[in-house]
Amino acid sequence: MALEASSRLEVSQGNDSDLPLAGMRVIDLLDGNAEMCGRLMADLGADVILIEPTEGLSSRQQKPVFENESLHFFTHQANKRSVILDLDREDDRENFLRLLSGAALLLDDGRLAACGISHEALRRKFPALIIFSITDFGLTGPWKDYRGTNAVIMALGGVLARSGIKGSDPLLPPGELAVEAAAVQAAWVGLLAYWQHLHVGEGNLLDFSLFEATAQIIDPGLGVTGSAAAGKSAAEIAHFGRPPVGKVYPIFPCRDGHVRICVLNPRQWQGMSNWLGGDHPFTDPSFNSLGKRFKAIKEINELIALLFKDQDADVLVSEGQKRGVPIASVSTPQQVLNNEHFNAREAFINVEVDGKSGKMPSGYFDIDGSRVGVRDPAPRLGQHTREVLAEAVPQLAETGNEPASRRPLDGIRVLDLGVIVAGAELGRLFADQGAELIKVESRSFPDGLRQSADGALITQSFAQGSRNKKSLGLNLRSDEGIALFGQLVENSDVVLSNFKPGTLESLGIGYQRLKALNPGIVLVESSALGNTGPLAKSMGYGPLVRASSGLTGLWCYPDMADSYSDSTTIFPDHFAGRLAATAVLAVLIKRRRTGKGAKIVLSQAEAILNTLATPLLRESLCPNTLRPQGNRYEFDAPANLFPCLGEDLWCMIEVRSTEDWLALCNVIGLSDLAGVPELLTSEGRLARREELEHCVLQWTSMHSPEEVMYRMQAAGLAAGKMLRINELLDNEQLRLRHFFREFNQPSLGRLITENGPVGHSDLPDPEIQPAPIQGQHTREIAELVLGLPVERIEQLIELGALEVATEEDRALAR
């Protein structure tokens, strides 16, 4: 029986047929983890059909719950349709197979195997179907049957070990960042496989692991690092324990809260220095150097703290903007929900949950000026069963017959204006999959990712983010350079940028101009706060984005005031790259039908808001519920990070049900507590949380983290040791699933890097080529892509419109 409606959205209904993935059907079996994968596809217009058992998905009861409604289900199942099918019944199984006959993609988390339906049998019956298995650790390897939770995957993925403050315990990042980020990577992989299907006509079996995705997205040990790392890899700068309190992106108390600043380049320091007044001891021009300032950073920060302490945050932010000092408030959840800029951008929508008004993030993207996100509330159980089963089977899209060995994005040309981490990652994702990636850069405005502490031509970080790319030296501040860029646009498919909003227009290459040159062009504008709203043109850095979106304020120890612990993370840069890539591929899929491109706008702050959709909705309904949680799971016990035998060795263990509790009692010998009636409920266990955690701690402290994890997992419990980056390289699960690759980078030698974005599939692995030196391919691109004669190329080089690598640099790069 369908449940009565208990929720609604206050949002205007758009035309779903205009959305990028209109006409694509997805069958969704996911329950409890990674449902945002299907939600994101539904946001983009896919018809996502949620297959539920008679009693409904377990995620309908997933906490937090408000008046009997799961807020997790509310936020993660919007825009989907619910169909009740009992896959153990023959007639319902026939209906299921009929739905699959018109589907492009099937999302599965193990339910098929539990019902006796094999992936291999479905592949034989539906050779064009993409079967997408999304599990905690993948379908193969020694950990394939392990249980994971967000916290366990964070511990095993190398994230937890680098989070926290020196001298304190490791600190779990807030929210469900691992699962939410992995779900977005899953959406990218699913659309990539569908794009390949459209060209080759064949289906696929994708074996996707949340653990592996986490190791690639949230501060990856082998990926691009931020500019503050000066080109060093994450492994090179990782501390054995927690990092020291951040000094480069300091946070200062003010009269009504806190603010964070990012004073990096000389111009920003001059603004800050003038703000301090002309009589402080650091006015000498030598302090324009970040290295020189850093030696006196303690004294400088003391002066700034004195200046800020008696002023309101909004006054400081306004003054900082005027002076060219990057600054943001460290926002509380309530401040985020009421933020003038976010509300001007319609980053939230009003909802009603069981008769009470609330707010939830509205979606990740703007496409052609319209928000692409939540249109319909999460469905009632079985709400669409009759409707869907009565529909004719949709016609599958026409496909090509190219060889299956083709690189998925062969034939796509991308002009990459992106800089630093988010820009580098977005371009790399396309380059890895076979797109021709032309990195457009200039000596006058170099990519900050090229900077290094020792003046090296190419750093490990740059090599990881710009592998497979070609470098075109092009001066976009010259008329000739702009004309050449226009010619490139005429013969390209995608333009990527993450400049401050308005930059492309100021150069004369805004979207309207690009669209006039090529109606099929797809433009991405990724920025800190989006391209509209009162703070759109604020200087954007990751630390400021995290502060303004509320993440910084939550990334704290619950019992330690002002213990902000996000100073070394670069989230959401890698995550934002995956989001933008997903949207671009969705628009390219639509372009096959319409021939038209689009402008995609991504706000990195709103990317964070959407990862916090469930707790933000809860906060809007029940103020002051969203606060730092530390390492504890809020809704059951014992569930925490426990010390193990040895120095700074830990294991995450999470009890999330009575079955888990009884299994835990059996493992660590708590038979006297196993029969206590009050401990057979989560409420009873939470009431005695401290006592139960002490019992677990006494046991774990006598065992190695490996033994703790193995014994807990053998009993069916979610548990994971805290892995450090260097341990990932020797991890048996990652090695056996071919997570790592090597490539040769001239001047650096052999580098280890990550493989493709999915563990096992029919998609070819990336063909990895080294990152370029600046201007390395200028002549080649000018001749082969622009069709310029050699004489004209040399003339443009002489004029400074084109830039080429020096012979000395070329020699070093060989």
PDB file of N, CA, C and O in Angstrom, residues 389-411:
ATOM      1  N   LEU A 389       4.308   0.619 -14.787  1.00  0.00           N
ATOM      2  CA  LEU A 389       4.056  -0.688 -15.401  1.00  0.00           C
ATOM      3  C   LEU A 389       3.076  -0.599 -16.565  1.00  0.00           C
ATOM      4  O   LEU A 389       3.055  -1.490 -17.438  1.00  0.00           O
ATOM      5  N   ALA A 390       2.280   0.458 -16.611  1.00  0.00           N
ATOM      6  CA  ALA A 390       1.341   0.623 -17.719  1.00  0.00           C
ATOM      7  C   ALA A 390       1.971   1.303 -18.924  1.00  0.00           C
ATOM      8  O   ALA A 390       1.397   1.290 -20.025  1.00  0.00           O
ATOM      9  N   GLU A 391       3.150   1.910 -18.726  1.00  0.00           N
ATOM     10  CA  GLU A 391       3.798   2.633 -19.819  1.00  0.00           C
ATOM     11  C   GLU A 391       4.378   1.677 -20.853  1.00  0.00           C
ATOM     12  O   GLU A 391       4.796   0.561 -20.542  1.00  0.00           O
ATOM     13  N   ALA A 392       4.411   2.158 -22.086  1.00  0.00           N
ATOM     14  CA  ALA A 392       5.107   1.404 -23.131  1.00  0.00           C
ATOM     15  C   ALA A 392       6.601   1.425 -22.833  1.00  0.00           C
ATOM     16  O   ALA A 392       7.118   2.371 -22.240  1.00  0.00           O
ATOM     17  N   VAL A 393       7.275   0.373 -23.251  1.00  0.00           N
ATOM     18  CA  VAL A 393       8.719   0.313 -23.058  1.00  0.00           C
ATOM     19  C   VAL A 393       9.369   1.419 -23.892  1.00  0.00           C
ATOM     20  O   VAL A 393       9.135   1.503 -25.104  1.00  0.00           O
ATOM     21  N   PRO A 394      10.154   2.290 -23.278  1.00  0.00           N
ATOM     22  CA  PRO A 394      10.765   3.385 -24.050  1.00  0.00           C
ATOM     23  C   PRO A 394      11.765   2.857 -25.072  1.00  0.00           C
ATOM     24  O   PRO A 394      12.407   1.821 -24.875  1.00  0.00           O
ATOM     25  N   GLN A 395      11.865   3.581 -26.157  1.00  0.00           N
ATOM     26  CA  GLN A 395      12.795   3.191 -27.214  1.00  0.00           C
ATOM     27  C   GLN A 395      14.213   3.591 -26.824  1.00  0.00           C
ATOM     28  O   GLN A 395      14.462   4.706 -26.379  1.00  0.00           O
ATOM     29  N   LEU A 396      15.132   2.661 -26.995  1.00  0.00           N
ATOM     30  CA  LEU A 396      16.520   2.946 -26.672  1.00  0.00           C
ATOM     31  C   LEU A 396      17.130   3.876 -27.710  1.00  0.00           C
ATOM     32  O   LEU A 396      16.725   3.875 -28.878  1.00  0.00           O
ATOM     33  N   ALA A 397      18.105   4.650 -27.292  1.00  0.00           N
ATOM     34  CA  ALA A 397      18.763   5.589 -28.205  1.00  0.00           C
ATOM     35  C   ALA A 397      19.522   4.833 -29.291  1.00  0.00           C
ATOM     36  O   ALA A 397      20.027   3.727 -29.073  1.00  0.00           O
ATOM     37  N   GLU A 398      19.570   5.449 -30.467  1.00  0.00           N
ATOM     38  CA  GLU A 398      20.360   4.858 -31.545  1.00  0.00           C
ATOM     39  C   GLU A 398      21.840   4.912 -31.187  1.00  0.00           C
ATOM     40  O   GLU A 398      22.316   5.860 -30.576  1.00  0.00           O
ATOM     41  N   THR A 399      22.556   3.875 -31.584  1.00  0.00           N
ATOM     42  CA  THR A 399      23.972   3.793 -31.243  1.00  0.00           C
ATOM     43  C   THR A 399      24.809   3.575 -32.500  1.00  0.00           C
ATOM     44  O   THR A 399      24.305   3.172 -33.553  1.00  0.00           O
ATOM     45  N   GLY A 400      26.098   3.844 -32.357  1.00  0.00           N
ATOM     46  CA  GLY A 400      27.036   3.575 -33.435  1.00  0.00           C
ATOM     47  C   GLY A 400      27.589   2.174 -33.323  1.00  0.00           C
ATOM     48  O   GLY A 400      27.197   1.387 -32.453  1.00  0.00           O
ATOM     49  N   ASN A 401      28.522   1.860 -34.180  1.00  0.00           N
ATOM     50  CA  ASN A 401      29.146   0.535 -34.142  1.00  0.00           C
ATOM     51  C   ASN A 401      30.667   0.639 -34.190  1.00  0.00           C
ATOM     52  O   ASN A 401      31.344  -0.156 -34.834  1.00  0.00           O
ATOM     53  N   GLU A 402      31.188   1.649 -33.500  1.00  0.00           N
ATOM     54  CA  GLU A 402      32.637   1.795 -33.431  1.00  0.00           C
ATOM     55  C   GLU A 402      33.231   0.665 -32.588  1.00  0.00           C
ATOM     56  O   GLU A 402      32.526   0.027 -31.784  1.00  0.00           O
ATOM     57  N   PRO A 403      34.519   0.384 -32.711  1.00  0.00           N
ATOM     58  CA  PRO A 403      35.128  -0.696 -31.935  1.00  0.00           C
ATOM     59  C   PRO A 403      35.089  -0.409 -30.437  1.00  0.00           C
ATOM     60  O   PRO A 403      35.253   0.735 -30.012  1.00  0.00           O
ATOM     61  N   ALA A 404      34.862  -1.440 -29.629  1.00  0.00           N
ATOM     62  CA  ALA A 404      34.761  -1.282 -28.182  1.00  0.00           C
ATOM     63  C   ALA A 404      36.075  -0.843 -27.563  1.00  0.00           C
ATOM     64  O   ALA A 404      36.099  -0.374 -26.416  1.00  0.00           O
ATOM     65  N   SER A 405      37.172  -0.963 -28.298  1.00  0.00           N
ATOM     66  CA  SER A 405      38.476  -0.580 -27.786  1.00  0.00           C
ATOM     67  C   SER A 405      38.721   0.928 -27.854  1.00  0.00           C
ATOM     68  O   SER A 405      39.727   1.427 -27.354  1.00  0.00           O
ATOM     69  N   ARG A 406      37.795   1.667 -28.484  1.00  0.00           N
ATOM     70  CA  ARG A 406      37.973   3.118 -28.605  1.00  0.00           C
ATOM     71  C   ARG A 406      38.057   3.746 -27.223  1.00  0.00           C
ATOM     72  O   ARG A 406      37.442   3.270 -26.269  1.00  0.00           O
ATOM     73  N   ARG A 407      38.795   4.824 -27.147  1.00  0.00           N
ATOM     74  CA  ARG A 407      38.808   5.579 -25.904  1.00  0.00           C
ATOM     75  C   ARG A 407      37.487   6.340 -25.828  1.00  0.00           C
ATOM     76  O   ARG A 407      37.042   6.930 -26.815  1.00  0.00           O
ATOM     77  N   PRO A 408      36.815   6.312 -24.684  1.00  0.00           N
ATOM     78  CA  PRO A 408      35.450   6.838 -24.612  1.00  0.00           C
ATOM     79  C   PRO A 408      35.259   8.239 -25.188  1.00  0.00           C
ATOM     80  O   PRO A 408      34.248   8.517 -25.829  1.00  0.00           O
ATOM     81  N   LEU A 409      36.221   9.130 -24.961  1.00  0.00           N
ATOM     82  CA  LEU A 409      36.037  10.514 -25.406  1.00  0.00           C
ATOM     83  C   LEU A 409      36.879  10.850 -26.628  1.00  0.00           C
ATOM     84  O   LEU A 409      37.156  12.026 -26.897  1.00  0.00           O
ATOM     85  N   ASP A 410      37.254   9.826 -27.386  1.00  0.00           N
ATOM     86  CA  ASP A 410      37.924  10.067 -28.667  1.00  0.00           C
ATOM     87  C   ASP A 410      37.087  11.027 -29.512  1.00  0.00           C
ATOM     88  O   ASP A 410      35.862  10.904 -29.590  1.00  0.00           O
ATOM     89  N   GLY A 411      37.756  11.987 -30.147  1.00  0.00           N
ATOM     90  CA  GLY A 411      37.061  12.911 -31.037  1.00  0.00           C
ATOM     91  C   GLY A 411      36.549  14.164 -30.357  1.00  0.00           C
ATOM     92  O   GLY A 411      36.053  15.072 -31.021  1.00  0.00           O
TER      93      GLY A 411
END
